[in-house]
Coordinates of N, CA, C and O in Angstrom, one line a residue:
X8 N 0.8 -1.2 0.0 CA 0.0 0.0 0.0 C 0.9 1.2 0.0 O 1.8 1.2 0.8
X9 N 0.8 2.6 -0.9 CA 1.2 3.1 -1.0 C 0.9 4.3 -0.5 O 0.1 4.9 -1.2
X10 N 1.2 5.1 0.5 CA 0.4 6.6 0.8 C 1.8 7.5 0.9 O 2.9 7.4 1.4
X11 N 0.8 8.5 0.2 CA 1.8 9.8 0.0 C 1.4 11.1 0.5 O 0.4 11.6 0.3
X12 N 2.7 11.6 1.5 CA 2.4 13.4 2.0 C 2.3 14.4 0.8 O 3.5 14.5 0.4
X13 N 1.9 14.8 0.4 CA 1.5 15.9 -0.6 C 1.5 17.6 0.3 O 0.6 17.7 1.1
X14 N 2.2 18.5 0.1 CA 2.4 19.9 0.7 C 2.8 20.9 0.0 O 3.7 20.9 -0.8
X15 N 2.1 21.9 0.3 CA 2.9 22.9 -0.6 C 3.2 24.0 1.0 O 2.3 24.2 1.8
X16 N 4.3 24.6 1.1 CA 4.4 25.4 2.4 C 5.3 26.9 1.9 O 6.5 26.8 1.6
X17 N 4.7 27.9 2.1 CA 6.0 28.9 2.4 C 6.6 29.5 3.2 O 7.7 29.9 2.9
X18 N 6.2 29.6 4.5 CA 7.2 29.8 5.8 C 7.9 28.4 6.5 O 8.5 28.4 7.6
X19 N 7.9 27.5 5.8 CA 8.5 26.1 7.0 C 7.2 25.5 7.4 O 7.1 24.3 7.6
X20 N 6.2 26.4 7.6 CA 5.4 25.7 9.1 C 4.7 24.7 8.5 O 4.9 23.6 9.1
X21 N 3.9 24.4 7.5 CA 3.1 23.7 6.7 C 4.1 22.4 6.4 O 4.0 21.2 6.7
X22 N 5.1 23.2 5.6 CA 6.5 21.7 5.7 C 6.8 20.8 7.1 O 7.3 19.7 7.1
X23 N 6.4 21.6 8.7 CA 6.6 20.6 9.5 C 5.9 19.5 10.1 O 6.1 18.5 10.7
X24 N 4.8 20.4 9.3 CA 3.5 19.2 9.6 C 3.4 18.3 9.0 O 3.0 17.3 9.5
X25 N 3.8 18.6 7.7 CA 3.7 17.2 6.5 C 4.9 16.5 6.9 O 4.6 15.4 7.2
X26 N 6.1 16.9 7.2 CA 7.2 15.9 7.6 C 6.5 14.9 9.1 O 6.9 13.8 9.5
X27 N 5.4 15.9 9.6 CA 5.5 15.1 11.0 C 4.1 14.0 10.6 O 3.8 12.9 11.0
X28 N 3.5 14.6 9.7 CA 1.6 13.5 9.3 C 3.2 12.4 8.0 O 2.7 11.4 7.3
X29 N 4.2 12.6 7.8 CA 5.0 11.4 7.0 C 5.3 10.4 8.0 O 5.1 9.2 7.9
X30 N 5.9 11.0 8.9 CA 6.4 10.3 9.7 C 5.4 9.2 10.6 O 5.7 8.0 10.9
X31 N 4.3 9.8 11.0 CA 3.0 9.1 11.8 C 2.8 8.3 10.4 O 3.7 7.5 10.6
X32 N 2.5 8.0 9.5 CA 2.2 7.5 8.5 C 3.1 6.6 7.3 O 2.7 6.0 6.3
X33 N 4.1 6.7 7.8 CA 5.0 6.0 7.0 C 5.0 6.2 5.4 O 5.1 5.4 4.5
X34 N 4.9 7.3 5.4 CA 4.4 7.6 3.6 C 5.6 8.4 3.3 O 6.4 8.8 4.1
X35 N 5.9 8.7 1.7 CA 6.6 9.0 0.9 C 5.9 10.9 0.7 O 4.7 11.2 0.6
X36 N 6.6 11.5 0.7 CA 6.9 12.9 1.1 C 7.1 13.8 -0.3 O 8.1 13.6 -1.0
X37 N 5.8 14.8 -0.7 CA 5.7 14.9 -1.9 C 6.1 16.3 -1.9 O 6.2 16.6 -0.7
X38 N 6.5 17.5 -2.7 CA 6.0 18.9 -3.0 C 4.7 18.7 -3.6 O 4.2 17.6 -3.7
X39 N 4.2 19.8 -4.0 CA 2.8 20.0 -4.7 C 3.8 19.8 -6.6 O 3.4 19.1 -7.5
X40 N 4.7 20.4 -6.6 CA 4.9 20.4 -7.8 C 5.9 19.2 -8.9 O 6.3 19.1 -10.1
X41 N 5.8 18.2 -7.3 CA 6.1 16.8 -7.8 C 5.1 16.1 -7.8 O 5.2 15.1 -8.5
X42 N 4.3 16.2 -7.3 CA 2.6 15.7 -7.3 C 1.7 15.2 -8.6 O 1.0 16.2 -8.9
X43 N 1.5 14.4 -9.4 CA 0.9 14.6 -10.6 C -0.4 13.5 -10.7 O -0.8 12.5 -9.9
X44 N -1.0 14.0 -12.0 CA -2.0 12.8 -11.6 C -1.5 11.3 -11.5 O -1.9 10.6 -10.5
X45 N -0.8 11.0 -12.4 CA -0.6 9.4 -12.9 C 0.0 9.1 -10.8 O -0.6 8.3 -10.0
X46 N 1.0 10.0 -10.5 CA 1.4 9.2 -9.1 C 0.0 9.6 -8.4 O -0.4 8.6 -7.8
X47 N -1.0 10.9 -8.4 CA -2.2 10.4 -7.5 C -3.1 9.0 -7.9 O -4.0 8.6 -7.2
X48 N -2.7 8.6 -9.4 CA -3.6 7.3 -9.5 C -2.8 6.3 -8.8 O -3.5 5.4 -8.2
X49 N -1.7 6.2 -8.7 CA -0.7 5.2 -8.1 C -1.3 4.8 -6.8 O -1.8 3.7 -6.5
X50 N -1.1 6.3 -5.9 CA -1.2 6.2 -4.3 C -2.2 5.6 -4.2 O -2.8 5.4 -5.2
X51 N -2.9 4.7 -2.5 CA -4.0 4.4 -1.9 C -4.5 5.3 -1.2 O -5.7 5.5 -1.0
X52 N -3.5 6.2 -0.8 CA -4.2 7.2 0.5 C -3.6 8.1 0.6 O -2.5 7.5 0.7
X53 N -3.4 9.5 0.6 CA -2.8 10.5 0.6 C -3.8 11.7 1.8 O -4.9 12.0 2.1
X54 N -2.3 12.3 2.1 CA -2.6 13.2 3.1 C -2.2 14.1 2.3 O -1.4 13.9 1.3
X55 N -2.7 15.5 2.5 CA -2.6 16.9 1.7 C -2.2 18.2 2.9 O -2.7 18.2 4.0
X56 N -1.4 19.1 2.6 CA -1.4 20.0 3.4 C -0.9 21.3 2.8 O -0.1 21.4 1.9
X57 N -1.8 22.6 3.3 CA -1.3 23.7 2.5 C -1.8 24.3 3.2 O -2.7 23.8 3.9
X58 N -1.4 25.9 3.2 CA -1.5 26.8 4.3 C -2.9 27.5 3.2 O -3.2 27.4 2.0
X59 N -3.4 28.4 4.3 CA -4.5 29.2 4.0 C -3.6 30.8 3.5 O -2.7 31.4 4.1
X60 N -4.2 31.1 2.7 CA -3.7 32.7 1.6 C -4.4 33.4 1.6 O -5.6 32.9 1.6
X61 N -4.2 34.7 1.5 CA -5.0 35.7 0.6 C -6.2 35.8 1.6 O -6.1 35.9 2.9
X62 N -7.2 35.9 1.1 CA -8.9 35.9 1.5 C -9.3 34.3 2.1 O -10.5 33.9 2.0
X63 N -8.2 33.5 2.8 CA -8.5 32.3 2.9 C -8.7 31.4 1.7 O -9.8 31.2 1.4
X64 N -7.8 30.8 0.9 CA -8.0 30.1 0.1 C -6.4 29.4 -0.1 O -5.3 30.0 0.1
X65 N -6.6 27.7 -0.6 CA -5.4 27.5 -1.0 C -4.3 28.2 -2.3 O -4.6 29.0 -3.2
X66 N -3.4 27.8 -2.0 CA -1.5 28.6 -2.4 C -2.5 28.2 -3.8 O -3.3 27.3 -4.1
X67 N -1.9 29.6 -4.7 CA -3.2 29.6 -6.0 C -2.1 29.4 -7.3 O -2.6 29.6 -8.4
X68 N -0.9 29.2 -7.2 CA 0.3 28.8 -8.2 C 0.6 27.5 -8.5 O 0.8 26.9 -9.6
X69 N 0.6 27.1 -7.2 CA 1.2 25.7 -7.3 C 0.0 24.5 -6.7 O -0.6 23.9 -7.5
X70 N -0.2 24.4 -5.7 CA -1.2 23.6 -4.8 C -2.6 23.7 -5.5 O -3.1 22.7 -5.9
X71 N -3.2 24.6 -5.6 CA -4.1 24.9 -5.9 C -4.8 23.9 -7.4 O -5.8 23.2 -7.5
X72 N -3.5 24.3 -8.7 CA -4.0 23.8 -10.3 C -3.1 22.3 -9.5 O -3.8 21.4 -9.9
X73 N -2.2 21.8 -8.8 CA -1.7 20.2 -8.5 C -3.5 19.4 -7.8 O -4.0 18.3 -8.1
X74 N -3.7 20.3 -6.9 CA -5.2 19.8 -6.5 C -6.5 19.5 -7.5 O -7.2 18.5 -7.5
X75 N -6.6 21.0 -8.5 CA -7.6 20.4 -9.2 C -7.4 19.4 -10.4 O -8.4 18.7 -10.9
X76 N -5.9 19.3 -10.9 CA -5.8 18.2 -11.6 C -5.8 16.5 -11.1 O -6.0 15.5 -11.8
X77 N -5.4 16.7 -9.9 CA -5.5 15.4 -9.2 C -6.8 14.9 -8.5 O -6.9 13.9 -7.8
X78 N -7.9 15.8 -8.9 CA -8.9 15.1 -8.0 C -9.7 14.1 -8.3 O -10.3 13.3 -7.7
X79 N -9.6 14.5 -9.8 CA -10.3 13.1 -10.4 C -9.4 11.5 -10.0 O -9.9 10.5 -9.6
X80 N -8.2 11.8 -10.2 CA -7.2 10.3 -9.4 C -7.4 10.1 -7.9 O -7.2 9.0 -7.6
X81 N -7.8 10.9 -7.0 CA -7.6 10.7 -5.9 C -9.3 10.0 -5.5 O -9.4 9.4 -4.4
X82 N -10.4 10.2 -6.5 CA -11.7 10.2 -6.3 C -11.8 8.3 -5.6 O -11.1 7.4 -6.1
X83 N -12.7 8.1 -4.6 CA -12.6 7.2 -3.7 C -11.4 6.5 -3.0 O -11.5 5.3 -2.7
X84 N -10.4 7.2 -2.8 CA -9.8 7.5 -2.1 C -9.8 8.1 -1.0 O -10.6 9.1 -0.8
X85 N -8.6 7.2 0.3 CA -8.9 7.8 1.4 C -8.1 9.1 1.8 O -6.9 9.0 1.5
X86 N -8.4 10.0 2.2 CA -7.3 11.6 2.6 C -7.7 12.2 3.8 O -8.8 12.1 4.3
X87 N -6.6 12.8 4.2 CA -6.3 13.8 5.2 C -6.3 15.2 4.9 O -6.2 15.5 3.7
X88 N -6.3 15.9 5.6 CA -6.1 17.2 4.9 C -5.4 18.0 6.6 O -5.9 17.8 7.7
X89 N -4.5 18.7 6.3 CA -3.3 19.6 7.1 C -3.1 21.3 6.9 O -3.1 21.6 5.7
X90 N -2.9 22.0 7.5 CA -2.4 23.4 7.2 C -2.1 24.1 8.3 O -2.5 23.8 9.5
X91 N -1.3 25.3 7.9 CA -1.8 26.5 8.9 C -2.4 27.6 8.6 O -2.9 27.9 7.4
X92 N -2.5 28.3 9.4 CA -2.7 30.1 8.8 C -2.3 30.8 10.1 O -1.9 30.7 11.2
X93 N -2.9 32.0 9.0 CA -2.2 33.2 9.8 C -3.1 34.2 10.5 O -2.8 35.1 11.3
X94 N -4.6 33.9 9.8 CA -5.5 34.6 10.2 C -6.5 34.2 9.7 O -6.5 33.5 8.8
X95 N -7.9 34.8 10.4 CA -9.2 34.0 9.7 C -9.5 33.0 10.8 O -8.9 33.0 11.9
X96 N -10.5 32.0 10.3 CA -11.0 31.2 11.4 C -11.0 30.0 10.9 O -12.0 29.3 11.0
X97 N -9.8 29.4 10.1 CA -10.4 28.0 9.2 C -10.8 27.8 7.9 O -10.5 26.8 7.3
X98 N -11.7 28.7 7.5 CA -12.7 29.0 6.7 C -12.1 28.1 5.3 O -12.8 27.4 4.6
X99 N -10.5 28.3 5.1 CA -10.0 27.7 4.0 C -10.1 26.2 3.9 O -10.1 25.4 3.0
X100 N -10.0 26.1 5.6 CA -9.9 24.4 5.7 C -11.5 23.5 4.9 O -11.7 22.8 4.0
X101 N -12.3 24.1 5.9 CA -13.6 23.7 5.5 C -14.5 23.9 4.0 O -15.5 23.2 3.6
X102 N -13.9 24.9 3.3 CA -14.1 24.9 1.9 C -13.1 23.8 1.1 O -13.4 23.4 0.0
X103 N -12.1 23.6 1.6 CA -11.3 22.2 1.3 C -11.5 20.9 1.5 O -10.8 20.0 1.0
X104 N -12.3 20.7 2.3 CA -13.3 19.9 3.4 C -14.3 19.4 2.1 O -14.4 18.3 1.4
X105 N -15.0 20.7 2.2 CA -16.6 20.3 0.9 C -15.9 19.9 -0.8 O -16.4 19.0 -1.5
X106 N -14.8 20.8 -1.1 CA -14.0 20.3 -2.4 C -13.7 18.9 -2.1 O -14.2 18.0 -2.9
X107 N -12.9 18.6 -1.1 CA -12.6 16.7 -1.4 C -13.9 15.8 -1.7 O -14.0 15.1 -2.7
X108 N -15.0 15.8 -0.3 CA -16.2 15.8 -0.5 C -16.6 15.3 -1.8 O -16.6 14.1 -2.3
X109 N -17.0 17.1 -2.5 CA -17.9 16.8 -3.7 C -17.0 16.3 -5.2 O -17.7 16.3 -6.2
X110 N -15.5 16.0 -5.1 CA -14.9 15.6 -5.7 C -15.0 13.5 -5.7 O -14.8 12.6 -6.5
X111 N -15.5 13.4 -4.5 CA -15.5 12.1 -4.5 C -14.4 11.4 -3.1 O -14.3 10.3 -2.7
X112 N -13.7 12.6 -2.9 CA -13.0 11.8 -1.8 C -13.2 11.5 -0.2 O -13.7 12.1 0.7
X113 N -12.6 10.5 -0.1 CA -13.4 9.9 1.4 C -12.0 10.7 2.7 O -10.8 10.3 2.9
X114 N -12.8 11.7 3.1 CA -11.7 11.8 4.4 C -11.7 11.1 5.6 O -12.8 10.9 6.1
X115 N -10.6 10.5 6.2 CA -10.9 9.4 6.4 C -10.1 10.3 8.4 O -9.3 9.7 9.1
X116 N -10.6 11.4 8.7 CA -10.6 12.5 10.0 C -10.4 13.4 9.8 O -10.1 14.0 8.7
X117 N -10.9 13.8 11.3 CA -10.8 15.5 11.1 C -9.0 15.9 10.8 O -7.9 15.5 11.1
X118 N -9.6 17.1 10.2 CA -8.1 18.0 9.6 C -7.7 18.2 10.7 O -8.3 18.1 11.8
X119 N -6.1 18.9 10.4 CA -5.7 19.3 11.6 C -5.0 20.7 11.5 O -3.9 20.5 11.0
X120 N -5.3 22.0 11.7 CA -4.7 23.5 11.2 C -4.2 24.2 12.7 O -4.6 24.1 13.8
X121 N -3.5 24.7 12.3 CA -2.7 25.5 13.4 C -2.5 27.1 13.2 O -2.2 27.3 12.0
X122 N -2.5 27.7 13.5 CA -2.1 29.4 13.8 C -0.8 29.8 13.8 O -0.4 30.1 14.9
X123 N 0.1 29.8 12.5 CA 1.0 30.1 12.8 C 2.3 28.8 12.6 O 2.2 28.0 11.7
X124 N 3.3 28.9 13.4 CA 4.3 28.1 13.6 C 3.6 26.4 14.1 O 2.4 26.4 14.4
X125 N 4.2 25.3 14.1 CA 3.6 24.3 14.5 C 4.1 24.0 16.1 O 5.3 24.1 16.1
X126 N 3.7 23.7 17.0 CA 4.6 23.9 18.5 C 4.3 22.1 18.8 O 3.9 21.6 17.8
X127 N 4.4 21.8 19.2 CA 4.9 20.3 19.7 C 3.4 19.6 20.1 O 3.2 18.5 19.5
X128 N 2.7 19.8 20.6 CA 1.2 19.5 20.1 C 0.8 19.7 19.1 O 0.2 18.7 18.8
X129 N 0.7 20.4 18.4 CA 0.4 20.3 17.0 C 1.4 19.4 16.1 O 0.9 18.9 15.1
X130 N 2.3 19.3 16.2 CA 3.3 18.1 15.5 C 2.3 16.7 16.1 O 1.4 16.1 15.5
X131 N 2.7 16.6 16.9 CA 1.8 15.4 17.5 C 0.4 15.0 16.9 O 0.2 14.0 16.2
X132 N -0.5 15.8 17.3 CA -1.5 15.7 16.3 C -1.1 15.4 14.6 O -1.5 14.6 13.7
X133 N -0.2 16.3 14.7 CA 0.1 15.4 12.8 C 0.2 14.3 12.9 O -0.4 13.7 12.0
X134 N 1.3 13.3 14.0 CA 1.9 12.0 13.5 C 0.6 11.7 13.9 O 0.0 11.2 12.9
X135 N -0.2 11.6 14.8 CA -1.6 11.0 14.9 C -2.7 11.1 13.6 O -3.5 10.2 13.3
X136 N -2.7 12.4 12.7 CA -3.2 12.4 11.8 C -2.6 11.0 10.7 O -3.3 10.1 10.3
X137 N -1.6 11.3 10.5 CA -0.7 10.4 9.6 C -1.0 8.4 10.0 O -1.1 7.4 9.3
X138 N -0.9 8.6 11.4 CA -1.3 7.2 11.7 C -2.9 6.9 11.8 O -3.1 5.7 12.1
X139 N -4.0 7.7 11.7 CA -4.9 7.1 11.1 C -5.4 7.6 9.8 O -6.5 7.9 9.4
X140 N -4.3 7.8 9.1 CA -4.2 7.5 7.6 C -3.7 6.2 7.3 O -3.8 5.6 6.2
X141 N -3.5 6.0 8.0 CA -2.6 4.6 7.6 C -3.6 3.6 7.9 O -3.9 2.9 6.9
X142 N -4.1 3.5 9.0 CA -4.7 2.6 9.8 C -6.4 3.0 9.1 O -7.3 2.2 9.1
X143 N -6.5 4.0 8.5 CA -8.1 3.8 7.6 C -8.5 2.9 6.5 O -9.6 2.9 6.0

């Protein structure tokens, strides 16, 4: 079985989480812009993580067009989804939430988002994310 961390991050912090939901999960550790369909048809289960931008919305360069080309491959598939932000209330997570959703994909727990930097409970929570990625 093959599961893959998928991230796109620009301050570090998003990159710590996906290193820490790789590690809880034993999975292979992606950028957004090594990400493509043919490997999302590969994977069984993939964790995703990307920080919230702008007006709340995912990184609109890279993450964003790697997401909407991969969702048809990822569809009945199990996923996670990860980030941080910097401000706002979420709002990006849960509109990422209804996109996996109505794309077809099975989230298989709740996300995990943080404020900011990731502090040692929130790492934690990742490798727990990452191990019931695995274990879904």
């Amino acid at each position: 079985m093959e599961l893959a961390v998928v991230y796109w991050s620009g301050t570090g912090h998003t990159e710590a989480m996906a290193k820490a939901v790789a590690e809880g999960a034993g999975a292979t550790l992606y950028t957004a812009d090594e990400f493509t369909p043919a490997k999302a048809a590969e994977v069984d289960k993939v964790a995703m993580g990307c920080p919230a931008m702008g007006s709340e919305v995912l990184e609109e360069s890279e993450f964003q067009p790697m997401f909407d080309t991969c969702k048809d491959a990822l569809k009945g598939k199990k996923a996670v989804l990860f980030g941080s932000f910097g401000w706002g209330d979420g709002e990006w997570m849960r509109t990422w939430e209804d996109d996996c959703r109505a794309a077809g994909i099975e989230l298989a727990s709740e996300s995990v988002i943080c404020q900011d930097d990731p502090d040692d409970d929130v790492l934690n929570q990742c490798r727990a994310l990452g191990e019931a990625l695995k274990n879904a």
